[in-house]
Short mmCIF file of C-alpha atoms in Angstrom, two decimals:
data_model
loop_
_atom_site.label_atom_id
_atom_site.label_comp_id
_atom_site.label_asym_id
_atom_site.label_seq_id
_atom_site.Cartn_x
_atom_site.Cartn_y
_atom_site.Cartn_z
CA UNK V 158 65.70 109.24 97.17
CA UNK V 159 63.35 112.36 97.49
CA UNK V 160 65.03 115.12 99.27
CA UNK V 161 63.82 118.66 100.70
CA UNK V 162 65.93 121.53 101.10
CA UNK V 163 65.25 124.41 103.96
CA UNK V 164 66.88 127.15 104.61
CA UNK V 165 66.71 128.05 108.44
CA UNK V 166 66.28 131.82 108.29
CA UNK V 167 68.31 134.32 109.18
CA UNK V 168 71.35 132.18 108.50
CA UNK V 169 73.80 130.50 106.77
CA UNK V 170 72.41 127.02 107.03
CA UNK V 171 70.40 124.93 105.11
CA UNK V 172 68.75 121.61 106.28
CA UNK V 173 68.64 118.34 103.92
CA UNK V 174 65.50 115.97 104.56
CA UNK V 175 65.52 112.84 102.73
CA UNK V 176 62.62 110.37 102.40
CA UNK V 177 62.70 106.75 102.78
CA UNK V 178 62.53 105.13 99.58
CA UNK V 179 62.24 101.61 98.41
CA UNK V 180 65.95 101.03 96.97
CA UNK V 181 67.53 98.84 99.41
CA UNK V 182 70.01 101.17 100.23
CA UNK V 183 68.43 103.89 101.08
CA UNK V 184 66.70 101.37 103.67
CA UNK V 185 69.94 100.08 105.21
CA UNK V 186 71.11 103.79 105.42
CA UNK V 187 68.59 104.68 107.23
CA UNK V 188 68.24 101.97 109.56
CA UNK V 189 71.96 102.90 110.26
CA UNK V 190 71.58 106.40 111.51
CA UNK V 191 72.79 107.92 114.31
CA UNK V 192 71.04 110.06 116.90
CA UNK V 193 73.44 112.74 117.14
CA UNK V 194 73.39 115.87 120.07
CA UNK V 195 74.41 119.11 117.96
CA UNK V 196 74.08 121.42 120.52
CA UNK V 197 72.98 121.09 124.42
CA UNK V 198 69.62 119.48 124.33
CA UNK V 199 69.06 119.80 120.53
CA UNK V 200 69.56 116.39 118.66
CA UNK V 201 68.89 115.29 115.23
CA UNK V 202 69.37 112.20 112.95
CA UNK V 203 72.23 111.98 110.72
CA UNK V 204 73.45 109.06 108.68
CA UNK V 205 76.58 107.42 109.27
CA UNK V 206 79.92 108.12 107.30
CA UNK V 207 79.50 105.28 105.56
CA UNK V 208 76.88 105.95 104.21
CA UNK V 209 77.57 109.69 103.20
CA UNK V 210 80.37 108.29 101.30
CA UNK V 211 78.47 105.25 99.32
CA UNK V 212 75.62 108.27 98.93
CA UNK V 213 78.21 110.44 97.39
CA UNK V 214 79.98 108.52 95.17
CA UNK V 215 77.05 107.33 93.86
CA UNK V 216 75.59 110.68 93.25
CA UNK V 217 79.11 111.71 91.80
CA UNK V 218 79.07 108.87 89.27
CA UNK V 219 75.67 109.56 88.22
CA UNK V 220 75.36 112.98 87.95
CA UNK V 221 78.76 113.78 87.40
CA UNK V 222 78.99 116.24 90.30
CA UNK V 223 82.42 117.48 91.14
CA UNK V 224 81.58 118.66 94.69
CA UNK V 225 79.77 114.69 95.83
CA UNK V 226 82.79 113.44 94.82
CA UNK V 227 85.51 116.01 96.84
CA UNK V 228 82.77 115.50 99.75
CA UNK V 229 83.39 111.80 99.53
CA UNK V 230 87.45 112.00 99.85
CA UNK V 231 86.67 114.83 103.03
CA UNK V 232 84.81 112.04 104.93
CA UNK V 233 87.51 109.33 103.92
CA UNK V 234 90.28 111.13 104.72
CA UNK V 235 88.58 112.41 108.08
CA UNK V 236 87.49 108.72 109.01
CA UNK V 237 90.36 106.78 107.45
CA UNK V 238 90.42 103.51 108.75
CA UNK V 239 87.49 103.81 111.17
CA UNK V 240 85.18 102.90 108.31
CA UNK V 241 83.45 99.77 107.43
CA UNK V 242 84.94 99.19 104.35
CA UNK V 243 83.26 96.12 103.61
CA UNK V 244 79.84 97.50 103.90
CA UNK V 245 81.22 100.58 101.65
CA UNK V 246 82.54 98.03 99.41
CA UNK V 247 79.14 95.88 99.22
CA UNK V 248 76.90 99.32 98.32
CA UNK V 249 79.11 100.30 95.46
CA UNK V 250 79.69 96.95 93.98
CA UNK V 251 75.80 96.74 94.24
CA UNK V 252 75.35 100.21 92.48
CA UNK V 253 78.21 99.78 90.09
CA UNK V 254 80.49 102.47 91.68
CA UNK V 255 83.67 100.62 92.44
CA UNK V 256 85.55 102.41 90.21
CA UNK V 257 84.78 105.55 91.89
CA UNK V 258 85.37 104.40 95.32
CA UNK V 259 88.98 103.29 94.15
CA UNK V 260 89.91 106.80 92.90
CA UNK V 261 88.76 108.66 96.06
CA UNK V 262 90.06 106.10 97.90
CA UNK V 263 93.45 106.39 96.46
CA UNK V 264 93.06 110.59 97.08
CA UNK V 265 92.10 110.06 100.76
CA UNK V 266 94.48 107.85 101.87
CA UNK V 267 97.36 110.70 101.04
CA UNK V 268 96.00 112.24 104.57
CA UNK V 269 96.45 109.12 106.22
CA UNK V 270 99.58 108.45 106.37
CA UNK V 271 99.98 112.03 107.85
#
């Protein structure tokens, strides 16, 4: 997945674009998006939990990054049981990330029984 980072200006925020690819996941993702109103009358697309978390485990395992990985256990532990965890399951046994998904898994689900 190609992605493009801006930097609105005058701000903190930065914007991530990502470009359809042909991996099948990247597909599914983004025929699962959500059309999401941010602020009154401003609206953008954004993918769906899901999705962030199959995205960011796979990034984690692959690249090793810390910070995909603690971003994966936020949404999990913010979404809990809410999630499609057979879909979540399917992507990572597909890209080989089960492991991973078990370990943040097993983190997150400390704030669930909060």
């Amino acid at each position: 997945t190609r992605k493009e980072l801006l930097h609105v200006k005058d701000s903190l925020f930065q914007i991530e674009l990502f470009h359809l690819s042909d991996d099948a996941h990247d597909r599914s993702r983004f025929s699962r998006r959500r059309y999401v109103e941010v602020f009154p009358s401003s609206c953008v697309w954004l993918p769906s939990a899901e999705d962030v978390v199959i995205q960011k485990l796979r990034w984690s395992k692959g690249a090793k990054r810390a910070k995909d990985f603690a971003d994966a256990i936020a949404v999990m532990a913010v979404q809990g049981n809410t999630l499609d965890w057979p879909y979540i399951e399917k992507w990572c046994t597909e890209h080989e990330t089960l492991d991973v998904l078990a370990e943040a898994k097993a983190e997150a689900s400390l704030s669930w029984e909060d």
